[in-house]
XYZ file of C-alpha atoms in Angstrom:
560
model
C 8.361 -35.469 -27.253
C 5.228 -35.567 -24.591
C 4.633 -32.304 -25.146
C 4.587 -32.274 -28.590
C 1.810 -35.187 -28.726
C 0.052 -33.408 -26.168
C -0.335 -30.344 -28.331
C -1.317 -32.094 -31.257
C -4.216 -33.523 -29.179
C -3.223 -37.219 -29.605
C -4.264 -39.171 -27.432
C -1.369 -39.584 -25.324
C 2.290 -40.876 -25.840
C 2.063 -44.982 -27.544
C 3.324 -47.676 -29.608
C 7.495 -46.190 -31.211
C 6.706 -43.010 -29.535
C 6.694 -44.858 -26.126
C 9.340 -46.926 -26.985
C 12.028 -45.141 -28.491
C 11.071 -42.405 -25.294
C 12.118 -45.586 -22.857
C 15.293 -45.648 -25.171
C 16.373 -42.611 -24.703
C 15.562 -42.245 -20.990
C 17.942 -45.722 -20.521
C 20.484 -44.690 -22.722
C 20.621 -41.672 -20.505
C 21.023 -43.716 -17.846
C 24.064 -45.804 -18.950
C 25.901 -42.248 -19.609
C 25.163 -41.430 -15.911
C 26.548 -44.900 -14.689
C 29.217 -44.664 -16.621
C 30.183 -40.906 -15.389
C 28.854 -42.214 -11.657
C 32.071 -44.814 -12.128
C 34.281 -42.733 -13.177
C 34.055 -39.784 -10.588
C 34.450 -42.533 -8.287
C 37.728 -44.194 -9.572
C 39.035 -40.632 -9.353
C 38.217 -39.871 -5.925
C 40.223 -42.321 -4.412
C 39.753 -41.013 -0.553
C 36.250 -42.946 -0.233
C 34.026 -40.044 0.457
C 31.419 -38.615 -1.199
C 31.555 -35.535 -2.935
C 28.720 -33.154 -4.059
C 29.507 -33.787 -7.446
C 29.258 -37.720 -6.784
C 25.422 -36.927 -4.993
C 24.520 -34.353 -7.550
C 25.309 -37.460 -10.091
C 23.812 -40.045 -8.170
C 20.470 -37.734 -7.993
C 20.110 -37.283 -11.310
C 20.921 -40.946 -12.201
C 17.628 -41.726 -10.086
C 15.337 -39.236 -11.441
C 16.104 -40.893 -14.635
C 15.372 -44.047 -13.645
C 12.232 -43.044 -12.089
C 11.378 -41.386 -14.931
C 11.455 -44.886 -16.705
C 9.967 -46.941 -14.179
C 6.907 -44.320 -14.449
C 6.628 -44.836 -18.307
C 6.873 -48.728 -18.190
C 4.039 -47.939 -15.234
C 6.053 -49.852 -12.601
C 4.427 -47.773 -9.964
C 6.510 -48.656 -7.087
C 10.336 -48.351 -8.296
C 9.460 -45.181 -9.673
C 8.310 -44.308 -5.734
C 11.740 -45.884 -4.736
C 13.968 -44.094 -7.158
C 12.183 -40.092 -7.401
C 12.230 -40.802 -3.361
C 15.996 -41.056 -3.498
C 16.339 -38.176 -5.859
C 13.969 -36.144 -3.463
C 16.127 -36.286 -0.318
C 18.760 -36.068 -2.141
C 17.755 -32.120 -3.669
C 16.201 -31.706 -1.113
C 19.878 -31.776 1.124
C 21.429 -29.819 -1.809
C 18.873 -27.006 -1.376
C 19.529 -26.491 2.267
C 23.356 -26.671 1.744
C 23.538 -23.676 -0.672
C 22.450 -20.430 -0.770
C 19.109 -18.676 -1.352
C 19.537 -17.873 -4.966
C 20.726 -21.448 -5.714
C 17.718 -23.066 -3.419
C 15.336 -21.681 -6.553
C 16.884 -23.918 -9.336
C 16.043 -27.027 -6.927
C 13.021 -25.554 -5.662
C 12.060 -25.957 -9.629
C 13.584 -29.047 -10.290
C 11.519 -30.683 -7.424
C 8.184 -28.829 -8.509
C 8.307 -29.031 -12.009
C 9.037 -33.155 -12.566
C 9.382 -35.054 -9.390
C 6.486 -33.915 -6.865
C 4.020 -34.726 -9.304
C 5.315 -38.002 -10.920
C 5.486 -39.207 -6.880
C 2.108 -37.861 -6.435
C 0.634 -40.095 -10.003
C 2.437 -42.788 -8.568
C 1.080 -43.006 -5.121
C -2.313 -42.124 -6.520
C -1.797 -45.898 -8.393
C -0.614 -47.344 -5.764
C -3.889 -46.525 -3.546
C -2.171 -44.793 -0.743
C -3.960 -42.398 0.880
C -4.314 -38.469 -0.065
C -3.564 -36.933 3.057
C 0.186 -38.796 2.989
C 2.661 -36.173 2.576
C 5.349 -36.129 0.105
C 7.775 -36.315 2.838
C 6.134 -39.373 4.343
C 6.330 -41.756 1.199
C 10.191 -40.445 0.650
C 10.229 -41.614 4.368
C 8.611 -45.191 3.381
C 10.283 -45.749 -0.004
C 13.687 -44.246 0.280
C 16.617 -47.421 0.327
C 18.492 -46.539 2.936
C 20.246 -50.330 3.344
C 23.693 -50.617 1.241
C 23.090 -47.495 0.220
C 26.194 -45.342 0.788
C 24.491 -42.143 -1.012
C 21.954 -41.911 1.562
C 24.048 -42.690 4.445
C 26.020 -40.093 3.370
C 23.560 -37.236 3.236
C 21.686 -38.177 6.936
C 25.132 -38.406 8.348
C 24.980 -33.959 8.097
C 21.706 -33.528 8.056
C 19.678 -36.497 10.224
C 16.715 -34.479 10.766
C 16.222 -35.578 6.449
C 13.541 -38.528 7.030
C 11.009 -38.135 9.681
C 7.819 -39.944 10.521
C 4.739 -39.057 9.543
C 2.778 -35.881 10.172
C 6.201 -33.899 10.124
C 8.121 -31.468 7.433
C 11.518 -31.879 5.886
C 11.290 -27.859 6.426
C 12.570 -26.246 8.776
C 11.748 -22.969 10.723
C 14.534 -20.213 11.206
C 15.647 -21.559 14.375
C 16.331 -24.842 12.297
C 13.821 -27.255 14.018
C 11.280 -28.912 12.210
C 8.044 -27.603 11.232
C 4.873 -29.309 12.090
C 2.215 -29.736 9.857
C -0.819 -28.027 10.015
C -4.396 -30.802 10.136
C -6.539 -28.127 9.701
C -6.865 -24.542 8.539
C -9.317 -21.848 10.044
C -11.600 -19.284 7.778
C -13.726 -16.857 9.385
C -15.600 -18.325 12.120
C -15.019 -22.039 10.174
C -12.518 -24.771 10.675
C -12.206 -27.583 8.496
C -9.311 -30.295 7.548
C -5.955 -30.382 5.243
C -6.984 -33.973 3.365
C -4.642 -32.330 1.062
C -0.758 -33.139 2.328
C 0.494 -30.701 -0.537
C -1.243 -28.005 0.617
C -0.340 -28.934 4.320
C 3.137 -29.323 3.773
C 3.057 -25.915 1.668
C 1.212 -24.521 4.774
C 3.950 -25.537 6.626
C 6.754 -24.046 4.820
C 4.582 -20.827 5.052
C 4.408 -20.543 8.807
C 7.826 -21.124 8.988
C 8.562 -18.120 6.620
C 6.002 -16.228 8.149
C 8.153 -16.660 11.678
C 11.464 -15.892 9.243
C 10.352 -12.653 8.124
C 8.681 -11.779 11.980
C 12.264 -12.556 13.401
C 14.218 -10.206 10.712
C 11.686 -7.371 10.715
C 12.049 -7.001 14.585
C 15.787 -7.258 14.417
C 16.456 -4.896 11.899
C 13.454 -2.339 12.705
C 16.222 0.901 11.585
C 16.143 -0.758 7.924
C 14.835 1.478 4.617
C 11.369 0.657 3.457
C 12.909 -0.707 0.355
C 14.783 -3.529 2.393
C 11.748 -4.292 4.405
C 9.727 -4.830 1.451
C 12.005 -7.051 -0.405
C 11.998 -9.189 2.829
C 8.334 -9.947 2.101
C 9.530 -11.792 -0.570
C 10.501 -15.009 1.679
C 6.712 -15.287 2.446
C 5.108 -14.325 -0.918
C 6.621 -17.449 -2.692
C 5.429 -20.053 -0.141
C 2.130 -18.278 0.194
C 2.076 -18.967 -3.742
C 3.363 -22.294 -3.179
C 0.553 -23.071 -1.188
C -2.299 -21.282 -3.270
C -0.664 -23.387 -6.531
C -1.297 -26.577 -3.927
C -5.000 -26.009 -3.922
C -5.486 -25.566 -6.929
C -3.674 -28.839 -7.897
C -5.532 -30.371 -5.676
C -9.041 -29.057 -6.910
C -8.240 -30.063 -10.319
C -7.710 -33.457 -9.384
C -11.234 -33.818 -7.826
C -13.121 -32.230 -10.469
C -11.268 -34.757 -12.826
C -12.018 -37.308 -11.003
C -15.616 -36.576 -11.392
C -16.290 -35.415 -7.676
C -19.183 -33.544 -7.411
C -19.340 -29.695 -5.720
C -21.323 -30.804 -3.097
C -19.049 -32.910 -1.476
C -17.588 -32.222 1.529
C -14.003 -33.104 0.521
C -14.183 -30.434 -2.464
C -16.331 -27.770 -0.177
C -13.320 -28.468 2.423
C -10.955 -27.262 -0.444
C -12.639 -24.709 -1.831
C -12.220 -22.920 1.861
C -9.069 -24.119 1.779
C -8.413 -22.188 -1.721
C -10.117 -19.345 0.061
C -8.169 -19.000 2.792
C -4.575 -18.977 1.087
C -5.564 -16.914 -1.540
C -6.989 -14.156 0.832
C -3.150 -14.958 2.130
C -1.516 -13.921 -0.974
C -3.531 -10.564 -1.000
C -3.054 -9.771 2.328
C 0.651 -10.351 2.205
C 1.201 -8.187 -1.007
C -0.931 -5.467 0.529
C 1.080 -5.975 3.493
C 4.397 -4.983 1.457
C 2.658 -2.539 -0.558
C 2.033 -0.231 2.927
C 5.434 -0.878 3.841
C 6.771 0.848 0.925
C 4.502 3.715 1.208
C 5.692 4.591 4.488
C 4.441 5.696 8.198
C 1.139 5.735 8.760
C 0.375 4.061 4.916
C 1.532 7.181 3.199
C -0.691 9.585 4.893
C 1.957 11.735 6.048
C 4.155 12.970 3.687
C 7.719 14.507 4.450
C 10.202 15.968 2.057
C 13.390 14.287 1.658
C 17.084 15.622 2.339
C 19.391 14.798 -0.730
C 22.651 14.882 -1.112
C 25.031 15.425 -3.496
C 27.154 12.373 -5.155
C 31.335 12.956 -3.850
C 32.404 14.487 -7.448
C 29.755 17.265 -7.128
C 30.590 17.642 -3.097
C 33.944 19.340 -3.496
C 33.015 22.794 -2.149
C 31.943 23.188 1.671
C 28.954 24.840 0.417
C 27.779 21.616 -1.714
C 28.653 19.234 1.062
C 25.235 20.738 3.371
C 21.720 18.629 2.145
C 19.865 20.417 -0.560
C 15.865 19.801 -0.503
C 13.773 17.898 -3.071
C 13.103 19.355 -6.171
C 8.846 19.585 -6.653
C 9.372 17.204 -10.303
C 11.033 14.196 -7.589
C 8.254 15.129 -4.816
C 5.183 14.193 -7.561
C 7.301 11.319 -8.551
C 7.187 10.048 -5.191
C 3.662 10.841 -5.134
C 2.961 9.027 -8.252
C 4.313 6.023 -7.418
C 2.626 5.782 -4.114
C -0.630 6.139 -6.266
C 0.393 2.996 -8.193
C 0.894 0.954 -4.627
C -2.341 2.503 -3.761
C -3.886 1.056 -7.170
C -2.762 -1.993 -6.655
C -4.186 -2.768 -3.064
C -7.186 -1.368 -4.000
C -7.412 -3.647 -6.971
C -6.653 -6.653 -4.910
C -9.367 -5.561 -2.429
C -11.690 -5.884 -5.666
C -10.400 -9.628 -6.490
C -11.171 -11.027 -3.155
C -15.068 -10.602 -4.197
C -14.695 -13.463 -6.736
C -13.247 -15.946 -4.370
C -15.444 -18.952 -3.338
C -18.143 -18.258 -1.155
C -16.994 -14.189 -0.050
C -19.788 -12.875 -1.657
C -22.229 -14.336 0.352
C -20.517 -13.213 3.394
C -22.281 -10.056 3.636
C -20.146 -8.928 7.160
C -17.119 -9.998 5.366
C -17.947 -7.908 2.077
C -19.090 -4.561 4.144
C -15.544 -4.996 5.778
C -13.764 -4.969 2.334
C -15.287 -1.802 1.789
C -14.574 0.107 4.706
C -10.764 -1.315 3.883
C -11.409 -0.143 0.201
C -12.334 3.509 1.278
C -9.407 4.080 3.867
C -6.985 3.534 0.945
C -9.406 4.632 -1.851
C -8.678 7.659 0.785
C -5.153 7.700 1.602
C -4.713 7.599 -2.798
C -6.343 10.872 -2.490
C -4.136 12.630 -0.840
C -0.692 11.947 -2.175
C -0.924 12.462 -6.305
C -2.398 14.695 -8.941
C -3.296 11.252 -11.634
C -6.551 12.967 -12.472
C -8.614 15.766 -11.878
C -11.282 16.451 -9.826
C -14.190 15.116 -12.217
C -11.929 12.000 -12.913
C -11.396 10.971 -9.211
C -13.523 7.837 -9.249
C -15.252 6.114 -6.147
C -13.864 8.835 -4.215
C -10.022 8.661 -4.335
C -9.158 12.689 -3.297
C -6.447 11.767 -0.385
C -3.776 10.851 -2.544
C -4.567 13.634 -5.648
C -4.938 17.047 -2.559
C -1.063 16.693 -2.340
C -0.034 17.547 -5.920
C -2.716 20.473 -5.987
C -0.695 21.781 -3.359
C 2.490 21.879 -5.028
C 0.959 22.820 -8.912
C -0.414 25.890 -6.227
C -4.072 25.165 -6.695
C -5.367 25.217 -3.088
C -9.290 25.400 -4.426
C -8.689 21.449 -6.106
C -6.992 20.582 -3.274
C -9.580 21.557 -0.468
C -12.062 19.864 -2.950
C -10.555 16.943 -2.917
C -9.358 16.768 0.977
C -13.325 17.159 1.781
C -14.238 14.309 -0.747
C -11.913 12.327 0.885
C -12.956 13.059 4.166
C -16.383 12.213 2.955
C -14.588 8.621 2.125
C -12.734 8.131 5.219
C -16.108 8.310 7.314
C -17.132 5.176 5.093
C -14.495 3.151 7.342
C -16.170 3.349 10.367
C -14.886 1.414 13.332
C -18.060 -0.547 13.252
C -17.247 -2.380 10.392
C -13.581 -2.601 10.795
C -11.606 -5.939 12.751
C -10.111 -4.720 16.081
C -7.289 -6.462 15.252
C -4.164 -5.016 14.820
C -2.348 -4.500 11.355
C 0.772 -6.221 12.077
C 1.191 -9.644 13.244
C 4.320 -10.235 14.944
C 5.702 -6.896 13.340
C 5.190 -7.546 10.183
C 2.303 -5.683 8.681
C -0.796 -7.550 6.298
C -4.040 -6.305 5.577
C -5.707 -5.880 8.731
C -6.565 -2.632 9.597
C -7.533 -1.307 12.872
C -9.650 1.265 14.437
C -6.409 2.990 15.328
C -5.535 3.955 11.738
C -8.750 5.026 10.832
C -8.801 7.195 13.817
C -5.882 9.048 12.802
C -6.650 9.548 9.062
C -9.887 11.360 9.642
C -8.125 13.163 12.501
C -5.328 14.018 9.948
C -8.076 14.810 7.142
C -9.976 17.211 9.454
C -7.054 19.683 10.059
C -6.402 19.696 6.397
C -9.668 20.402 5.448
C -9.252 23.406 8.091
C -6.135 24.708 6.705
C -6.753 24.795 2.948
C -9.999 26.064 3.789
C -8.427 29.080 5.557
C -5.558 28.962 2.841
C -8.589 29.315 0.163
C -10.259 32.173 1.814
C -6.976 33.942 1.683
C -6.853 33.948 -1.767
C -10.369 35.179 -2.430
C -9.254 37.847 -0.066
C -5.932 38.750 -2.119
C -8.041 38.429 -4.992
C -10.583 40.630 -4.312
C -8.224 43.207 -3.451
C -6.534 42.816 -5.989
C -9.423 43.568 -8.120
C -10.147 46.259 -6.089
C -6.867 48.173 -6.371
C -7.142 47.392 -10.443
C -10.483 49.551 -9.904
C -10.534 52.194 -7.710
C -6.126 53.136 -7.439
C -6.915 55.398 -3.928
C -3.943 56.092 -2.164
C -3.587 54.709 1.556
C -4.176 57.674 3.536
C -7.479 57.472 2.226
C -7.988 53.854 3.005
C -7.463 53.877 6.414
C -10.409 51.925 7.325
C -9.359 48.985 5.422
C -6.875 45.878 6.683
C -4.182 45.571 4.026
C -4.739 41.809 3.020
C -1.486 41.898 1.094
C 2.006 43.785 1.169
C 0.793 47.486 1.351
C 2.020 49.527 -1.870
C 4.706 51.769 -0.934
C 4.152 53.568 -4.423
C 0.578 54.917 -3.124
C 0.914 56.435 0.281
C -0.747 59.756 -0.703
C -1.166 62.103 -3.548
C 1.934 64.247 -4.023
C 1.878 66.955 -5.003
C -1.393 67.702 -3.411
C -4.491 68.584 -4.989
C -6.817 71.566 -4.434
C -10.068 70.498 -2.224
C -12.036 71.386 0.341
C -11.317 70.753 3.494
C -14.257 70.724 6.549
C -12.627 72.782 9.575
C -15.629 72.163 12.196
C -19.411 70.907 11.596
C -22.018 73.403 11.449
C -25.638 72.670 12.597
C -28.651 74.818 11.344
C -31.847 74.398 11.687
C -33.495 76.092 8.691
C -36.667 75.220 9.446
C -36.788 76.962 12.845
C -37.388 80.204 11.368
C -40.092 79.102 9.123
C -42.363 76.701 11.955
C -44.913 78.110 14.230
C -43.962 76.131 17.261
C -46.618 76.471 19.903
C -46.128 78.988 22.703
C -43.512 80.286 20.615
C -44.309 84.082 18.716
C -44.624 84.129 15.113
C -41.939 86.666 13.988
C -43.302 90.130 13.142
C -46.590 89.458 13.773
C -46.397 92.277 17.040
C -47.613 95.591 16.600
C -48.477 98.549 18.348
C -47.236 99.778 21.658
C -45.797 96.062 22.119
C -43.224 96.701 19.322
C -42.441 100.501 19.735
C -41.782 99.378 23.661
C -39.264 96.957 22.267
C -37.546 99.041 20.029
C -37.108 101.678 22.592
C -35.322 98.703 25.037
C -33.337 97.551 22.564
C -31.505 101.216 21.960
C -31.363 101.822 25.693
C -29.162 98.932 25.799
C -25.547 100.040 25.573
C -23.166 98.547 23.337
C -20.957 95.630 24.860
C -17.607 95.019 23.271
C -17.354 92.301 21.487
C -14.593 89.303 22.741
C -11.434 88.751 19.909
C -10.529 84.903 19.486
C -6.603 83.981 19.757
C -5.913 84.124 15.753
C -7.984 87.355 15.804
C -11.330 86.140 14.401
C -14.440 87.233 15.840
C -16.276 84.899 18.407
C -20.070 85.270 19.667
């Protein structure tokens, strides 16, 4: 019925609407007494079972719910306290998929009615929840309450400490301040201290399992980042809450209690993202997906009945881009979270802190790159060729994929260890945004030989190619290639020509000098310019001269 008012923009709940809602709520009551009474008269052994506190809590919360609309500030404190501790012991007595359904019945109705109250009452802000169900809780003649500290004491503590507990079951303190950047200021929130709080204490849950089950499947480590991604919610929803109440209550910006929760809101919002990014490189594997191995599968048992079938079979190319695209959607993600951190309060003016979420932007904007063929190399914006070289390789297009390794490269330098945190990226083994010089280190170390090999890989195809064209061309056999390196498998078909054609052959080289006979040389005689007696006396010598035989060769040729 409130919510119907509210959305018909009346101006709140009065007159018969308040009145007949007070009716209600106290006949609801009456049916809860008179079921209290009769669980009771059954259980005749004088304990009290869950079903008798499960009763008893819900009688409360309705009669808090009526002491809040009759504005009776103070028994609604003393009743929703009661129904507090009392959920509050039922959520750490069941299980984890059970704790939700309290979780929500806490959130949803009786935090904030306590909250409105002791905002009438005048009590201070920073009081925790915990603290007034401390102070207003009747624990005299009050067997329900007795009953529930008698298993779990721990229940109702003084101020400044959490009904939550860590893993190791002691209590969590909490936090009085909370540090951003290089600043430190205080929780005068307690909802966002205790939520802070419950955080830490799943933070040290999730540290504690990932160390002790370090063999565990990516898939099971991610899920386990569950535990902190609700609190770290829990707490963001805190601030905000909290925010809204100032501005409604007229504060101004410049305050110092709403610039102390606007870092606050900061802070546990740059949480969130770093937690979700922190699961996101879990799931994409060693290294944040740079490396990429292929899988052994196996058979199910029906299709394993030979010895033959029983032996792991590798993945298909279809479930290796599958893989591959679905690390491209973690990589989308993170790098769209990297993009909402700009538009929380005061990062933009944080010029070191900005120029560090882009170096963290352009190592994954990298890693994307390499791992999946989403677009081509035209549509690969801000530089994402990492995750898209991979899928080039398997679709056998080495040329896109060198492309886009060297783009990427190009990318990774952009994360330069100047403008990267030294810290490490995991924090008590479990792993969050941070990213180290470490990582970088070893991507552009990993990029580099890639860029090597597809670059050989490339120029082997233009080889293959070329000679391919060339054999299309000019079909000589080998024998008359001699001089050139085979670049692919040599063609058995085209040794030589068979049967052999006529051609000529050189035996030997022959050297002439044509000229010699037609160039007056000097001191050399032009031929048949002598005369006279010179030439007669020649001629005569030259018949004198007996006849030598001339010499045979071996194959009976003539040789001078």
């Amino acid at each position: 019925m409130k919510s119907t008012h509210t959305a018909d923009g009346s101006q709140g709940v009065t007159g018969s609407t308040k009145r007949h809602i007070t009716s209600k709520l106290q006949k609801a009551i009456r049916y809860a007494t008179h079921l209290l009474n009769l669980l009771h008269e059954r259980d005749s052994s004088g304990t009290l079972s869950q079903s008798l506190l499960e009763v008893r809590a819900y009688q409360q919360s309705l009669r808090g719910a009526v002491a809040f609309e009759k504005g009776d500030w103070e028994r609604c404190l003393r009743s929703f306290s009661e129904t507090r501790l009392l959920y509050t012991a039922f959520a750490q007595s069941v299980g984890t998929k059970q704790d939700d359904i309290f979780r929500d019945l806490l959130s949803s109705n009786v935090d904030p009615s306590m909250r409105y109250a002791a905002y009438q009452l005048k009590l201070p802000r920073t009081m925790s929840i915990d603290t007034i169900v401390a102070r207003y809780v009747r624990r005299a003649d009050n067997a329900y309450v007795s009953e529930v500290l008698k298993s779990n004491p721990d229940l109702l503590q003084g101020p400044g400490v959490s009904a939550t507990n860590s893993g190791t079951g002691k209590p969590q303190d909490v936090p009085k301040t909370i540090q951003w950047r290089s600043r430190t200021v205080d929780l005068e929130d307690a909802s966002t201290a205790q939520a802070l709080a419950s955080l830490s204490a799943a933070e040290a849950k999730l540290a504690s399992f990932l160390s002790a089950n370090a063999e565990l499947d990516l898939k099971s480590k991610a899920a386990a980042y569950d535990g902190v991604l609700l609190p770290s919610q829990d707490a963001v929803d805190a601030t905000k809450t909290a925010v809204d109440e100032l501005t409604a209550e007229g504060v101004a910006q410049g305050d110092p209690r709403m610039q102390s929760l606007q870092i606050t809101r900061t802070a546990v919002n740059y949480n969130v993202v770093s937690w979700r990014i922190g699961r996101n490189r879990v799931l994409c594997g060693e290294h944040d997906g740079a490396t990429f191995e292929n899988e052994m599968i196996r058979k199910p048992k029906k299709q394993r009945a030979s010895a033959e079938s029983k032996s792991a079979q590798e993945e298909s190319n279809g479930r290796q881009l599958t893989r591959l695209k679905e690390r491209v959607v973690l990589y989308d993600s993170t790098i769209q979270s990297l993009e909402s951190v700009k538009d929380f309060p005061g990062v933009a003016a944080d010029q070191v802190f900005v120029a560090e979420l882009e170096a963290k932007k352009a190592y994954f904007s990298s890693l994307r790159c390499v791992i999946q063929n989403i677009r081509t190399i035209a549509g690969a914006d801000h530089g994402r060729c990492l995750a898209i070289a991979r899928s080039h390789t398997l679709r056998g297009s080495k040329r896109n994929a060198l492309a886009l390794l060297a783009r990427a490269l190009e990318v990774s330098s952009q994360s330069s260890l100047s403008t990267l945190s030294s810290d490490q990226s995991t924090m008590n083994g479990a792993t969050k945004l941070e990213v180290g010089p470490k990582q970088t280190r070893f991507l552009k170390d990993l990029l580099e030989r890639l860029v090597i090999q597809y670059r050989a890989l490339v120029e082997l195809e233009e080889m293959e190619s070329a000679a391919s064209k060339a054999k299309s061309t000019n079909p000589l056999p080998l024998i008359e290639r001699l001089d050139e390196y085979p670049s692919k498998v040599v063609d058995l078909t085209n040794l030589v020509r068979y049967p052999p054609k006529i051609q000529p052959v050189p035996v030997k080289p022959i050297f002439l000098d044509v000229a010699w006979n037609y160039i007056d040389y000097p001191g050399r005689p032009r031929k048949g310019a002598t005369t006279g007696a010179d030439g007669k006396a020649e001629q005569e010598a030259t018949k004198s001269e007996p006849k030598r035989e001339a010499k045979k060769g071996w194959f009976g040729f003539g040789r001078s």
